[in-house]
Structures are given as structure tokens and as C-alpha cells.
Amino acid sequence: MSTAQIRKEVDEALLAFVDRRRPALHAISDDLEPLLSALDALLGGGKRLRPAFCYWGWRAAGGEDGPGIVAAAASLELLQASALVHDDVMDSSDTRRGQPSAHRRFEALHRAHGWPGDAESFGGGAAILLGDLCLAWSSEMFETSGLDGASRLRGRAVYDLMRTEVMCGQYLDMLEGTRRQANVETALRVVEYKSAKYTIERPLHLGAALAGARPDVAAALTGYGLPLGIAFQLRDDVLGVFGDPAQTGKPAGDDLREGKRTVLVALTLERASAAQSAALERRLGDPALDRPGVDELRAIIEETGGLAACEDMIKRYLGEAERALAAAPITEGAREALAELAVAATARST
């Protein structure tokens, strides 16, 4: 199955799952429609990377095409929706995938109706509940995927570990932003648990476990998936500073306004002069950072060699993943598809 076909089938499975649950929410109250509308908007975008890696983990271990694996893989998009909604609340992000973030949508709803109380508090609370609903539905979609019980039992341990790791990674990310002491080592730890494992390694492991993979296959998928996941997040860090809003769906330099202590920032601070370091520390995390301020910080990141060092790391981790994939004891079809996904995950344009 091609990447485009996987995406199409994942989209259809998600739409069908949510549509089956609409009547239950409407039976509770029509006031729940804004929750569904916010979810529809969020699920309407995204690259579907996690389902794709899950599917090819399944195929790598000898699994065959079928609606069961597509539905199980698609459930990861509901998990991702939960993580994104909560992440946007914590980061006070205004947009997601080119649209208002969920908590901003609910704030606008509060203001449009002229309800008493604080609109921001309502927006944040409603978004948290939407994220919780997505988390619950991710489990439900997985369990009702149509795969047999033995397969789901094998996969459930991976699914549970994946959710634990991403929540721990999210906490570490928030902690580093608060302490403002991140170095390359601690920033990479956040990358590993918040993104690399969650985006690539564990989805691969989930698909492989569902198919009953041998231990050597799972180990080979780690050799490919973990370094690729790191390279993926490092590319995302670069896009968070230098990316085109038309491609990223977020304002230019948004990671700088949010004060994210990324590997890119840590590499820059390692190489910065005292004056450059002071300027970066002073402006990083300023929610009012304007375009000239973004340009000033971009210049520091480039002039110190921080950007070049990050690009070198991306190439190094990608090379490690490619070598592991070449030697992996998996089906040739999966090897070719995973090679294409490696390029898609790391060669995104800024």
C-alpha cells in the first residue's frame, strides 16, 4: 500500500469512528457540538506519520493488509490529537495546523455568547477535556479495531508504554523551559521521550507487536526508528524557528516566543559569545516578540553556528537510521517504504 493510500484509509477510519460516536454525544447534549467541531478541525490536518510507521512496522514483521491494522494505526491520531490539544494549552499557542488552537476556539465561543467569567479559563478547561476525550477514544478505537484479542494484547503493552513515555517527555520539556538550564544532553533527553520514541520508534514497535514480530525485528526497528525520530524532531526544531508559516501552520518564530529549550537553542548557547548569549536569553520566551526580534534571534542562531551544528546532527542521525534499515531483517517492501518515510520525516522545507 502506498503512503497516499495509507493516509486515505486512515482518514476514512478516523471519520467513521468519530461519526459512530456523534449520536452518543448528541444524546447527552447538543451543547457538546463545539467539542466535536474542534476535534473535526484538528483531525482534518496532519501528516499521519504515526499511523504510517505503525502500518509499516506491521508489514515489516510479515503482517498483511486489512482494515484491522488500519484502524489500530489510525487510533494513534486520536492520541496525537490529545497531545497536541494539551501541548497548545501549556504553550499558550494561538494556532495549530493553520487554524485557531482548541483552547482559542473555546475562548472565542465564550466571548461570542457573552458568558460571565473568564474566557481564557473556560477555553483552557474545555481544551483539556477535549484532549482527555481524545485520549479515551484512542484506546477505544484500538480495542475495537477488529484485530484479534491475542494481537491486541501484544500491542497493548507497547501502546501503554508509548503513552507513559510521551507524558514524561512532555513534563521534562516543561521543566527545562522553566529551569532555563537546558544543555544539549538534557535537550536530547526531551527529544527522545517527547518525540523520537513517540513519533517513530513506538509506532513501529506497536505494528510489529500486533503482527507477532520476532525480537530481532523489534531491535532492528529501534536501530532505525530512534535515530530517525531524533532527526525528525531536530528538523522540527529548525522549522519552529526558520519555517514558513504556510508550511508549518504556526507563526514564524513561534518556538522562540514560547521559549522552547530545544537542541537548536542549546547548540547556539554553547557557541555564543557573552553578548549573544545575553541577547538570546533576554528575548527567548517573550510572547510579544515581534518580527525584528525574531530576525535578531535567527541571526544569532546562524552566526554562532548553532543552525549548522543542528543540521550536522540531523544528517548524522539520519545516516545512522539508514544504515540500520539496510541491515534490518524485514520485508523488502517495508524497507523501501521506511526509506521513503525517512526522507519525508527529515527533508521538510523551511
XYZ file of N, CA and C in Angstrom, residues 20-172:
459
model
N -19.421 7.471 14.344
C -20.177 6.488 15.130
C -20.413 6.968 16.564
N -19.575 7.884 17.020
C -19.717 8.361 18.397
C -20.500 9.663 18.513
N -20.767 10.326 17.403
C -21.525 11.578 17.453
C -22.899 11.417 18.110
N -23.674 10.397 17.738
C -25.006 10.285 18.337
C -24.966 10.172 19.866
N -23.954 9.488 20.396
C -23.863 9.336 21.850
C -23.642 10.682 22.524
N -22.808 11.538 21.921
C -22.569 12.858 22.497
C -23.791 13.757 22.341
N -24.456 13.670 21.176
C -25.649 14.480 20.978
C -26.782 14.033 21.893
N -26.805 12.732 22.230
C -27.825 12.240 23.159
C -27.624 12.821 24.555
N -26.373 13.124 24.884
C -26.091 13.744 26.183
C -26.542 15.198 26.168
N -26.097 15.934 25.124
C -26.482 17.336 24.991
C -25.980 17.884 23.667
N -26.819 18.712 23.042
C -26.373 19.397 21.831
C -25.270 20.404 22.130
N -25.098 20.768 23.403
C -24.039 21.695 23.789
C -22.649 21.101 23.587
N -22.570 19.797 23.308
C -21.281 19.152 23.075
C -20.809 19.279 21.633
N -21.629 19.860 20.766
C -21.249 20.002 19.369
C -19.938 20.764 19.180
N -19.661 21.850 19.958
C -18.376 22.532 19.786
C -17.169 21.634 20.057
N -17.301 20.655 20.947
C -16.209 19.699 21.161
C -15.940 18.915 19.888
N -17.013 18.430 19.272
C -16.867 17.660 18.043
C -16.330 18.525 16.909
N -16.784 19.770 16.831
C -16.300 20.665 15.773
C -14.810 20.938 15.924
N -14.367 21.141 17.172
C -12.940 21.370 17.420
C -12.132 20.134 17.055
N -12.667 18.954 17.361
C -11.965 17.714 17.019
C -11.920 17.517 15.514
N -13.020 17.800 14.834
C -13.046 17.677 13.372
C -11.972 18.564 12.743
N -11.846 19.788 13.246
C -10.857 20.716 12.697
C -9.447 20.188 12.905
N -9.198 19.628 14.077
C -7.862 19.125 14.381
C -7.529 17.876 13.575
N -8.483 16.957 13.468
C -8.237 15.715 12.740
C -8.194 15.923 11.234
N -8.637 17.094 10.770
C -8.630 17.358 9.342
C -7.245 17.615 8.777
N -6.237 17.817 9.650
C -4.869 18.051 9.194
C -3.920 17.004 9.730
N -2.640 17.217 9.477
C -1.637 16.290 9.992
C -1.054 15.407 8.916
N 0.168 14.948 9.176
C 0.896 14.163 8.175
C 0.630 12.665 8.273
N -0.027 12.227 9.349
C -0.339 10.809 9.570
C 0.930 9.954 9.636
N 1.996 10.520 10.177
C 3.252 9.775 10.255
C 3.139 8.575 11.195
N 2.536 8.764 12.357
C 2.477 7.671 13.332
C 1.694 6.468 12.806
N 0.519 6.670 12.213
C -0.150 5.518 11.603
C 0.670 4.859 10.504
N 1.387 5.670 9.718
C 2.195 5.096 8.631
C 3.307 4.227 9.196
N 3.982 4.707 10.240
C 5.051 3.897 10.833
C 4.482 2.644 11.504
N 3.318 2.768 12.127
C 2.685 1.592 12.728
C 2.350 0.556 11.656
N 1.769 1.017 10.568
C 1.414 0.102 9.478
C 2.648 -0.610 8.937
N 3.742 0.137 8.730
C 4.920 -0.489 8.149
C 5.691 -1.311 9.176
N 5.496 -1.051 10.466
C 6.011 -1.973 11.473
C 5.307 -3.312 11.378
N 4.010 -3.267 11.134
C 3.195 -4.474 10.935
C 3.659 -5.235 9.696
N 3.829 -4.513 8.592
C 4.252 -5.168 7.360
C 5.685 -5.678 7.454
N 6.545 -4.945 8.183
C 7.935 -5.373 8.361
C 8.010 -6.726 9.044
N 7.037 -6.995 9.915
C 7.009 -8.262 10.647
C 6.187 -9.329 9.944
N 5.759 -9.054 8.714
C 5.043 -10.065 7.941
C 3.539 -9.954 7.973
N 2.986 -8.897 8.591
C 1.539 -8.718 8.617
C 1.003 -8.375 7.241
N -0.256 -8.742 7.002
C -0.891 -8.498 5.708
C -1.875 -7.343 5.792
N -2.170 -6.767 4.617
C -3.135 -5.669 4.564
C -4.477 -6.094 5.141
N -5.185 -5.118 5.693
C -6.526 -5.383 6.201
C -7.032 -4.199 6.988
N -8.336 -4.089 7.168
C -8.906 -2.941 7.872
C -8.532 -2.899 9.346
N -8.226 -4.044 9.947
C -7.895 -4.076 11.365
C -6.641 -3.287 11.686
N -5.578 -3.500 10.921
C -4.332 -2.775 11.202
C -4.490 -1.296 10.892
N -5.288 -0.965 9.884
C -5.507 0.452 9.567
C -6.219 1.149 10.720
N -7.246 0.515 11.277
C -7.974 1.121 12.393
C -7.093 1.238 13.626
N -6.307 0.185 13.911
C -5.410 0.242 15.073
C -4.386 1.346 14.897
N -3.834 1.463 13.703
C -2.851 2.513 13.431
C -3.495 3.896 13.496
N -4.712 4.023 12.975
C -5.413 5.310 12.973
C -5.693 5.796 14.390
N -5.820 4.888 15.342
C -6.080 5.304 16.727
C -4.957 6.184 17.269
N -3.757 6.061 16.685
C -2.642 6.902 17.122
C -2.885 8.370 16.801
N -3.731 8.657 15.810
C -4.059 10.052 15.506
C -4.919 10.667 16.604
N -5.738 9.886 17.256
C -6.508 10.387 18.392
C -5.592 10.633 19.590
N -4.611 9.761 19.774
C -3.613 10.002 20.815
C -2.841 11.277 20.512
N -2.459 11.465 19.258
C -1.744 12.675 18.860
C -2.614 13.914 19.049
N -3.889 13.818 18.726
C -4.798 14.953 18.926
C -4.834 15.339 20.403
N -4.887 14.353 21.278
C -4.861 14.625 22.721
C -3.596 15.367 23.110
N -2.459 14.882 22.636
C -1.180 15.501 22.984
C -1.097 16.930 22.452
N -1.578 17.166 21.236
C -1.495 18.497 20.637
C -2.382 19.494 21.381
N -3.597 19.085 21.718
C -4.512 19.980 22.429
C -3.915 20.384 23.771
N -3.404 19.405 24.508
C -2.798 19.705 25.811
C -1.528 20.536 25.663
N -0.719 20.211 24.657
C 0.520 20.949 24.417
C 0.228 22.417 24.121
N -0.800 22.676 23.327
C -1.143 24.057 22.985
C -1.622 24.842 24.202
N -2.316 24.178 25.112
C -2.724 24.850 26.352
C -1.497 25.225 27.168
N -0.572 24.276 27.320
C 0.626 24.532 28.125
C 1.504 25.612 27.519
N 1.547 25.662 26.188
C 2.393 26.640 25.497
C 1.663 27.941 25.177
N 0.371 28.014 25.489
C -0.450 29.185 25.144
C -0.381 29.487 23.648
N -0.381 28.441 22.838
C -0.283 28.603 21.382
C -1.607 29.106 20.809
N -1.507 30.023 19.881
C -2.704 30.597 19.264
C -3.216 29.769 18.103
N -2.317 29.073 17.411
C -2.722 28.341 16.207
C -2.188 26.919 16.225
N -2.846 26.098 15.436
C -2.421 24.712 15.227
C -2.866 24.320 13.833
N -1.930 23.915 13.012
C -2.212 23.493 11.636
C -2.949 24.581 10.861
N -2.516 25.835 11.103
C -3.063 26.956 10.353
C -4.430 27.437 10.812
N -4.945 26.884 11.904
C -6.247 27.273 12.433
C -6.096 27.646 13.913
N -7.114 28.299 14.482
C -7.038 28.581 15.924
C -6.891 27.284 16.721
N -6.024 27.299 17.715
C -5.870 26.132 18.578
C -7.171 25.893 19.346
N -7.326 24.702 19.888
C -8.604 24.326 20.503
C -8.996 25.273 21.630
N -8.039 25.618 22.496
C -8.418 26.479 23.623
C -8.796 27.872 23.158
N -8.206 28.345 22.047
C -8.607 29.638 21.499
C -10.009 29.558 20.890
N -10.348 28.442 20.283
C -11.708 28.256 19.758
C -12.736 28.353 20.880
N -12.435 27.710 22.000
C -13.385 27.736 23.114
C -13.431 29.107 23.797
N -12.308 29.793 23.826
C -12.315 31.175 24.322
C -13.246 32.032 23.466
N -13.127 31.877 22.139
C -13.959 32.651 21.221
C -15.435 32.319 21.410
N -15.738 31.051 21.666
C -17.122 30.640 21.927
C -17.663 31.357 23.164
N -16.856 31.382 24.212
C -17.243 32.058 25.461
C -17.540 33.535 25.206
N -16.659 34.179 24.482
C -16.829 35.619 24.233
C -18.022 35.885 23.314
N -18.209 35.021 22.307
C -19.312 35.228 21.359
C -20.665 35.181 22.041
N -20.769 34.361 23.088
C -22.041 34.234 23.799
C -22.155 35.210 24.969
N -21.065 35.917 25.239
C -21.110 36.871 26.336
C -21.320 36.239 27.692
N -20.793 35.025 27.860
C -20.972 34.333 29.137
C -20.169 35.013 30.238
N -20.643 34.947 31.469
C -19.866 35.531 32.576
C -18.622 34.689 32.874
N -17.681 35.268 33.594
C -16.466 34.554 33.948
C -15.341 34.819 32.971
N -14.252 34.111 33.162
C -13.028 34.339 32.394
C -12.996 33.448 31.160
N -12.903 34.067 29.990
C -12.912 33.309 28.733
C -11.686 32.415 28.597
N -10.524 32.901 29.019
C -9.303 32.092 28.899
C -9.377 30.850 29.775
N -9.903 31.009 30.980
C -10.036 29.866 31.874
C -10.993 28.830 31.289
N -12.099 29.293 30.734
C -13.044 28.372 30.092
C -12.391 27.671 28.910
N -11.663 28.440 28.082
C -11.020 27.859 26.915
C -10.021 26.783 27.281
N -9.189 27.069 28.289
C -8.200 26.084 28.714
C -8.847 24.837 29.290
N -9.871 25.021 30.111
C -10.549 23.871 30.706
C -11.237 23.007 29.670
N -11.925 23.655 28.719
C -12.615 22.897 27.679
C -11.629 22.122 26.812
N -10.486 22.744 26.508
C -9.480 22.073 25.685
C -8.891 20.869 26.412
N -8.653 21.002 27.703
C -8.136 19.868 28.469
C -9.121 18.702 28.414
N -10.404 19.000 28.542
C -11.407 17.938 28.481
C -11.479 17.313 27.095
N -11.330 18.137 26.048
C -11.288 17.599 24.695
C -10.087 16.672 24.532
N -8.935 17.083 25.055
C -7.758 16.225 24.991
C -7.967 14.918 25.727
N -8.625 14.983 26.873
C -8.919 13.761 27.629
C -9.860 12.842 26.849
N -10.845 13.445 26.187
C -11.772 12.643 25.383
C -11.020 11.938 24.255
N -10.113 12.659 23.605
C -9.313 12.049 22.531
C -8.465 10.898 23.059
N -7.904 11.073 24.248
C -7.095 10.008 24.851
C -7.946 8.770 25.108
N -9.148 8.972 25.648
C -10.040 7.836 25.896
C -10.456 7.170 24.594
N -10.751 7.972 23.590
C -11.180 7.412 22.313
C -10.048 6.700 21.586
N -8.812 7.102 21.830
C -7.699 6.388 21.196
C -7.670 4.934 21.654
N -7.890 4.725 22.941
C -7.941 3.348 23.458
C -9.134 2.597 22.896
N -10.268 3.275 22.832
C -11.475 2.620 22.333
C -11.324 2.223 20.872
N -10.735 3.105 20.077
C -10.552 2.790 18.659
C -9.591 1.620 18.483
N -8.537 1.597 19.297
C -7.590 0.489 19.233
C -8.282 -0.824 19.584
N -9.048 -0.811 20.668
C -9.671 -2.048 21.147
C -10.778 -2.540 20.217
N -11.386 -1.643 19.441
C -12.461 -2.041 18.524
C -11.980 -2.084 17.076
N -10.668 -2.199 16.900
C -10.082 -2.161 15.547
C -10.470 -3.358 14.693
N -10.831 -4.458 15.328
C -11.138 -5.668 14.582
C -10.020 -6.681 14.584
N -8.843 -6.299 15.102
C -7.761 -7.275 15.269
C -8.125 -8.247 16.380
N -7.589 -9.449 16.311
C -7.936 -10.458 17.306
C -7.365 -10.112 18.678
N -7.912 -10.735 19.694
C -7.539 -10.420 21.066
C -6.077 -10.665 21.378
N -5.502 -11.729 20.832
C -4.097 -12.020 21.107
C -3.198 -10.931 20.524
N -3.530 -10.474 19.337
C -2.743 -9.398 18.721
C -2.850 -8.118 19.542
N -4.076 -7.767 19.937
C -4.272 -6.532 20.710
C -3.555 -6.608 22.050
N -3.537 -7.776 22.645
C -2.849 -7.946 23.925
C -1.357 -7.691 23.759
N -0.766 -8.207 22.682
C 0.654 -7.948 22.430
C 0.901 -6.454 22.219
N 0.003 -5.808 21.492
C 0.195 -4.395 21.195
C -0.072 -3.476 22.367
N -0.942 -3.911 23.278
C -1.363 -3.016 24.360
C -0.198 -2.607 25.245
N 0.738 -3.514 25.480
C 1.885 -3.163 26.325
C 2.715 -2.053 25.686
N 2.870 -2.109 24.364
C 3.609 -1.063 23.654
C 2.827 0.251 23.701
N 1.529 0.167 23.482
C 0.680 1.359 23.499
C 0.759 2.054 24.867
N 0.677 1.259 25.914
C 0.732 1.828 27.265
C 2.085 2.493 27.524
N 3.156 1.820 27.121
C 4.495 2.383 27.312
C 4.648 3.680 26.520
N 4.143 3.693 25.319
C 4.215 4.873 24.460
C 3.535 6.070 25.120
N 2.367 5.867 25.685
C 1.642 6.962 26.329
C 2.371 7.449 27.578
N 2.927 6.513 28.324
C 3.689 6.908 29.513
C 4.897 7.741 29.132
N 5.634 7.288 28.119
C 6.855 7.994 27.710
C 6.566 9.399 27.219
N 5.513 9.568 26.408
C 5.274 10.900 25.852
C 4.837 11.877 26.939
N 4.093 11.395 27.929
C 3.695 12.291 29.023
C 4.888 12.668 29.892
N 5.778 11.719 30.121
C 7.004 12.031 30.863
C 7.877 12.999 30.069
N 7.985 12.777 28.757
C 8.755 13.688 27.916
C 8.172 15.078 27.909
N 6.851 15.165 27.909
C 6.191 16.470 27.938
C 6.506 17.204 29.242
N 6.498 16.465 30.351
C 6.840 17.090 31.645
C 8.287 17.581 31.639
N 9.191 16.756 31.128
C 10.602 17.164 31.085
C 10.788 18.399 30.209
